[in-house]
Coordinates of C-alpha atoms in Angstrom, one line a residue:
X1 CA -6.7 -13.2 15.5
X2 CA -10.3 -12.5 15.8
X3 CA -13.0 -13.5 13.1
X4 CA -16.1 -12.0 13.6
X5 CA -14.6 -11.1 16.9
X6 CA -14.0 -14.2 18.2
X7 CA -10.7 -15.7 18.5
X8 CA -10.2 -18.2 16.4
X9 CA -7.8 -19.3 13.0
X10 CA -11.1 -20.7 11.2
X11 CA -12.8 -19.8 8.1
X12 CA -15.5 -21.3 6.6
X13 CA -14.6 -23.2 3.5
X14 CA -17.5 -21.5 1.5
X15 CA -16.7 -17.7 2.2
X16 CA -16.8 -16.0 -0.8
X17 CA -12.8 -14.6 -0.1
X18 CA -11.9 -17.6 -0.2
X19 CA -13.7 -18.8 -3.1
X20 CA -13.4 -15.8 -5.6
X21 CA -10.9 -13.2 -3.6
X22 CA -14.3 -11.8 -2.9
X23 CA -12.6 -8.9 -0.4
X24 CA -10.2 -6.3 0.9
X25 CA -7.8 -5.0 3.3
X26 CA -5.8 -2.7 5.4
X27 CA -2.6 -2.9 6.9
X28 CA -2.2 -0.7 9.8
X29 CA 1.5 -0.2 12.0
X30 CA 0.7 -0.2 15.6
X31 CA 3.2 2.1 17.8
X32 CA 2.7 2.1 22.3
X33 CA -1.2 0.3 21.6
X34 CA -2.4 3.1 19.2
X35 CA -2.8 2.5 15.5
X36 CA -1.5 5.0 13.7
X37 CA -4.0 6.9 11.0
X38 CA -7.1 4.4 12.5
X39 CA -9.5 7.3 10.7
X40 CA -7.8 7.1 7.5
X41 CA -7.8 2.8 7.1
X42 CA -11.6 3.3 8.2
X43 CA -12.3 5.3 5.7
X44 CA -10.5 3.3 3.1
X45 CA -12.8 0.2 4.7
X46 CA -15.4 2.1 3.9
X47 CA -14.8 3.2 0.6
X48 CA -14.0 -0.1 -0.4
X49 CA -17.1 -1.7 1.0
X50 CA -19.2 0.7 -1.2
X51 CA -17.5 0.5 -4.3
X52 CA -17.8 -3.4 -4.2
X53 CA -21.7 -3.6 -2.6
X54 CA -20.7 -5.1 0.5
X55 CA -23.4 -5.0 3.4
X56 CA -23.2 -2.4 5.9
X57 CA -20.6 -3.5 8.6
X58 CA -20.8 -2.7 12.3
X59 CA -18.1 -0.2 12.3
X60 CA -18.0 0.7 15.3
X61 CA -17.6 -2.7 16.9
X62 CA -14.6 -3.4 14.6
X63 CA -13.0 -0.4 15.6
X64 CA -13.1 -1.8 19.3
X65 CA -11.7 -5.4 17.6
X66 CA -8.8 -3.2 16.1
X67 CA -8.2 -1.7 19.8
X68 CA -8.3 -4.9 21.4
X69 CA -5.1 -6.5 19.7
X70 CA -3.2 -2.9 19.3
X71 CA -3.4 -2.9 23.1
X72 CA -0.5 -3.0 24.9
X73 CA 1.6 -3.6 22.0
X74 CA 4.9 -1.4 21.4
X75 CA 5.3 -1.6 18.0
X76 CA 2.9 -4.0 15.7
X77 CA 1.1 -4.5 13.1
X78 CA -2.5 -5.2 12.5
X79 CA -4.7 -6.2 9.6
X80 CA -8.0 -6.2 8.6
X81 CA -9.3 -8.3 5.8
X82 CA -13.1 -7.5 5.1
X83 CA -15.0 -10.9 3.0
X84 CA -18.3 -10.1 1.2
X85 CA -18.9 -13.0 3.5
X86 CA -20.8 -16.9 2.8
X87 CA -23.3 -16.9 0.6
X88 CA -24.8 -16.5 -2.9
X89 CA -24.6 -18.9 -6.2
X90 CA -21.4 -18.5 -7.7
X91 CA -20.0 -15.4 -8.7
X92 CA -23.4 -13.8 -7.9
X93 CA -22.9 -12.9 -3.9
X94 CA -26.1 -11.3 -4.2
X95 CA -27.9 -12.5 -0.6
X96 CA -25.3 -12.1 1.2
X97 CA -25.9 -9.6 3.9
X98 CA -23.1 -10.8 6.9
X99 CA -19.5 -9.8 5.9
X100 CA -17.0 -11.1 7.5
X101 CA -14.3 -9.3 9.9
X102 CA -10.9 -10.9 10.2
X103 CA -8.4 -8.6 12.6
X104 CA -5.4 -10.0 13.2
X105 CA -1.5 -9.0 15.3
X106 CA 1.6 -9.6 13.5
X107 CA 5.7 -8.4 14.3
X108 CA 6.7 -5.1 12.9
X109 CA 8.9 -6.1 10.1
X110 CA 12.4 -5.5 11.6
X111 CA 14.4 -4.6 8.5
X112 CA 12.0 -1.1 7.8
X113 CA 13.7 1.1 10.1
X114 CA 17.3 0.1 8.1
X115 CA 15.4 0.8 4.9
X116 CA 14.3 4.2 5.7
X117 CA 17.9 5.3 6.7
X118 CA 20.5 3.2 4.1
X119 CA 17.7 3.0 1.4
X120 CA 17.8 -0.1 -0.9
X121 CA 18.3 -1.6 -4.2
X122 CA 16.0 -2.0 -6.5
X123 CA 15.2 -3.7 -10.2
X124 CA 12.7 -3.4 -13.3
X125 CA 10.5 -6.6 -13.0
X126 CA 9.8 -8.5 -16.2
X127 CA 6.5 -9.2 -15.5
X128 CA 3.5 -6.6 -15.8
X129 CA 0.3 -5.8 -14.1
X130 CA -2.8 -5.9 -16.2
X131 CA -5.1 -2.8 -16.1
X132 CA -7.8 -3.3 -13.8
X133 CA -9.8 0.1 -13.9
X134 CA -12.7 -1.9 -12.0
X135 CA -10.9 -2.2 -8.8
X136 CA -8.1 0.4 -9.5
X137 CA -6.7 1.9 -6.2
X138 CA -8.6 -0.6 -3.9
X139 CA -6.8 -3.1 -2.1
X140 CA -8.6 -6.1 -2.6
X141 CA -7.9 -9.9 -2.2
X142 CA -6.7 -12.4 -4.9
X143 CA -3.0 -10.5 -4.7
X144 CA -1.6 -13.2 -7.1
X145 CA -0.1 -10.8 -9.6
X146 CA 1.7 -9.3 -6.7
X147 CA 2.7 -13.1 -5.2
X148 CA 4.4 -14.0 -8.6
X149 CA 6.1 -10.5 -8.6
X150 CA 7.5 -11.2 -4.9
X151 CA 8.7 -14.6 -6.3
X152 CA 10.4 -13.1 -9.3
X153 CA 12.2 -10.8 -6.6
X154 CA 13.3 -13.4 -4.6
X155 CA 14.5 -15.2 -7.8
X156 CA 16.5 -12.1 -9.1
X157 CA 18.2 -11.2 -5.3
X158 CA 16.4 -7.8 -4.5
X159 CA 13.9 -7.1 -2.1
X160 CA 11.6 -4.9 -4.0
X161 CA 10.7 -3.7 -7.9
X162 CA 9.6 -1.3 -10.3
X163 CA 6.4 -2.4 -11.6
X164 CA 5.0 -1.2 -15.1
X165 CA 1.3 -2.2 -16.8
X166 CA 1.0 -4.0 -19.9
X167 CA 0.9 -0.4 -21.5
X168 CA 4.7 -0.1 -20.4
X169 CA 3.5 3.1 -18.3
X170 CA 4.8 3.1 -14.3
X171 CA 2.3 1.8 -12.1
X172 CA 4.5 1.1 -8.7
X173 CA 6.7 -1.4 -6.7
X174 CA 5.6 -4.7 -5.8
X175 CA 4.4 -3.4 -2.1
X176 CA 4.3 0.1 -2.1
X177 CA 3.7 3.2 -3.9
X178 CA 6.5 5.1 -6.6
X179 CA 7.2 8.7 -6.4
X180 CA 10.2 10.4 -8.1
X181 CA 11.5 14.2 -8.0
X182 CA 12.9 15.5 -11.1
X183 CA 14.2 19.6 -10.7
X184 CA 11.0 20.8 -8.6
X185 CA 8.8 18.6 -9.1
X186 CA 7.7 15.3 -8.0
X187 CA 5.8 13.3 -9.7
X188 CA 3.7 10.1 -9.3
X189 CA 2.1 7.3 -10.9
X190 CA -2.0 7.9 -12.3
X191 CA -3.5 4.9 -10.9
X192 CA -6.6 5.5 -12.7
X193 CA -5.9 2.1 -14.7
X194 CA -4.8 -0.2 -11.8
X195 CA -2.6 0.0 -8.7
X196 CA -3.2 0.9 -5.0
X197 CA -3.7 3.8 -3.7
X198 CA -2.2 3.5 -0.2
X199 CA -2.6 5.9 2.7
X200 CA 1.1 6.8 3.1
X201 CA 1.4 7.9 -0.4
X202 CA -1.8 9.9 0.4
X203 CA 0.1 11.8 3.1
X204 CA 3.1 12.1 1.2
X205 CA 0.8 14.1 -1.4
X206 CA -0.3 16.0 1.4
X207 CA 3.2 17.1 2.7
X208 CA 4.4 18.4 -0.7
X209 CA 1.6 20.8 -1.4
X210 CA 2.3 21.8 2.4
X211 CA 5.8 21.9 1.4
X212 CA 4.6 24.2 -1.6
X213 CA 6.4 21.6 -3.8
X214 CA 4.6 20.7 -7.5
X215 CA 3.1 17.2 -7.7
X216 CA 2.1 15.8 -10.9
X217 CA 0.2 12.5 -11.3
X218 CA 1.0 11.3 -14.3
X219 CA 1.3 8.3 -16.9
X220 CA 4.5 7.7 -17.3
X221 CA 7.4 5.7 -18.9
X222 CA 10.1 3.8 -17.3
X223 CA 12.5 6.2 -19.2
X224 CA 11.1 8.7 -16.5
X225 CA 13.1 7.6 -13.6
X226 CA 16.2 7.9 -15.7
X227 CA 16.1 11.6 -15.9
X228 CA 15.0 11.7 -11.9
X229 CA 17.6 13.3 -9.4
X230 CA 15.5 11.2 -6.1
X231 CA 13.0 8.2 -5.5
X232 CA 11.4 6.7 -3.0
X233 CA 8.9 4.6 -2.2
X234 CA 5.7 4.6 0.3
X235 CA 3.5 2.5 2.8
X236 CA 2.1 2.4 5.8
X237 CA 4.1 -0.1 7.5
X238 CA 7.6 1.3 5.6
X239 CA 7.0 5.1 5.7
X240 CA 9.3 6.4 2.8
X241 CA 12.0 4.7 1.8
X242 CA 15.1 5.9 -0.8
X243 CA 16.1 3.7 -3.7
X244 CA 19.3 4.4 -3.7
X245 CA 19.9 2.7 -7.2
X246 CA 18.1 0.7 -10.3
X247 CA 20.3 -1.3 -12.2
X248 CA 23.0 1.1 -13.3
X249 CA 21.2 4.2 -12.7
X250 CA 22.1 5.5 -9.0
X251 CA 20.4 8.1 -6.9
X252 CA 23.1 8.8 -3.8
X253 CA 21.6 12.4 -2.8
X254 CA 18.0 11.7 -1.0
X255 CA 17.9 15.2 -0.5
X256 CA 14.0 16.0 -0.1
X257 CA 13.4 12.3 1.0
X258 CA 15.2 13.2 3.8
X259 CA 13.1 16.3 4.9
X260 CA 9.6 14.2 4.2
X261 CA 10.9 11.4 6.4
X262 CA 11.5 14.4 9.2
X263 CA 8.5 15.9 9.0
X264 CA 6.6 12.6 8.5
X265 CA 7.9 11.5 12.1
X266 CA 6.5 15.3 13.5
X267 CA 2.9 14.5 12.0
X268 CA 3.2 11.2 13.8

């Protein structure tokens, strides 16, 4: 782990992510020492840092901090967490003109290559996400909606859920994005209220008006996946993943899934 590129495990107790969640992050899969869409994370650094009013980070010496751990490495992963830094009287951060960097290596989570190919279970959580049209799409800190989600998972037996806002509309799962294909087209979640809008589900977008398939971003019911014929879900670390069932309601024929996942390996 680095911190301001040194390494080290310490913060200082009066950062302001600490204190008020006062960042963001990326989460980046590392394959033989190269990170894999490094210009696409920057860039969502970057966006994130302007739509909060963080101080101008040196980018360029992060980027070499991000290089550093990835070296050598096989298969990894890497995150960045970005802090508007120490500073300012309390929620005010204005002042505070040093951000702090925290890269840091972890394992590749071993069960994501079984998940891709055998697809999983999934359920409807109980609990909602509030809308949160500030922040919507970033991937900020102060996760705790998504922690108490994770623990109802673990609570229920499955490893990951279908997350709705408090308007009952489909928002996502609890770590990664929702798409579902009904006929011909394949729709996704508007995330205009609240949600994250990760990379992979960026470049799934991408694929399908490749493919010359319709998307439609949309607000929609639960009752939606009910009438869909595929769904999977995206991020960077789990590529696409089937969900092979939801409750009673099974999808056994991954059928287009199948030819993203192929043509997501290619653009790798």
């Amino acid at each position: 782990m680095l911190i301001n590129g040194i390494p080290t495990d310490t913060l200082s107790a009066t950062d302001r992510g600490l204190a008020y969640g006062d960042g963001h992050f990326t989460t980046m899969q590392v394959l033989e020492g190269r990170v894999i869409c490094w210009p696409q994370h920057l860039a969502r650094l970057q966006h994130a840092n302007a739509r909060l009013g963080f101080a101008e980070l040196p980018w360029d010496l992060l980027t070499e901090e991000v290089a550093q751990l990835a070296a050598g490495q096989t298969q990894a992963v890497v995150k960045i967490v970005l802090t508007r830094g120490s500073g300012g009287r309390g929620y005010d951060g204005a002042g505070c003109q040093s951000p702090t960097r925290i890269v840091s290596l972890a394992d590749y989570p071993a069960h994501y290559p079984e998940w891709r190919q055998q697809g999983i279970e999934m359920l409807v959580c109980q609990q909602r996400l509030g809308d949160a049209p500030m922040l919507a799409g970033l991937k900020t800190l102060g996760r705790l909606e998504q922690v108490l989600l994770k623990s109802e998972l673990a609570a229920r037996g499955r490893v990951e859920g279908i997350v709705l806002n408090s308007r009952g509309f489909l928002v996502e799962g609890v770590s990664a994005n929702l798409f579902w294909r009904r006929g011909k087209t394949v729709f996704t979640p508007d995330l205009t209220h609240g949600g994250i809008d990760g990379i992979m589900r960026r470049r799934v977008m991408v694929m399908l008006k490749q493919m010359g398939i319709e998307l439609r971003v949309v607000e929609a019911p639960l009752e939606s996946l009910w009438q869909a014929e595929e769904i999977w879900l995206t991020n960077t670390l789990m590529g696409i993943v089937p969900v092979t069932g939801i409750g009673d309601h099974q999808y056994p024929s991954p059928v287009l899934i199948r030819r993203l996942q192929e043509r997501l390996v290619i653009e790798v």
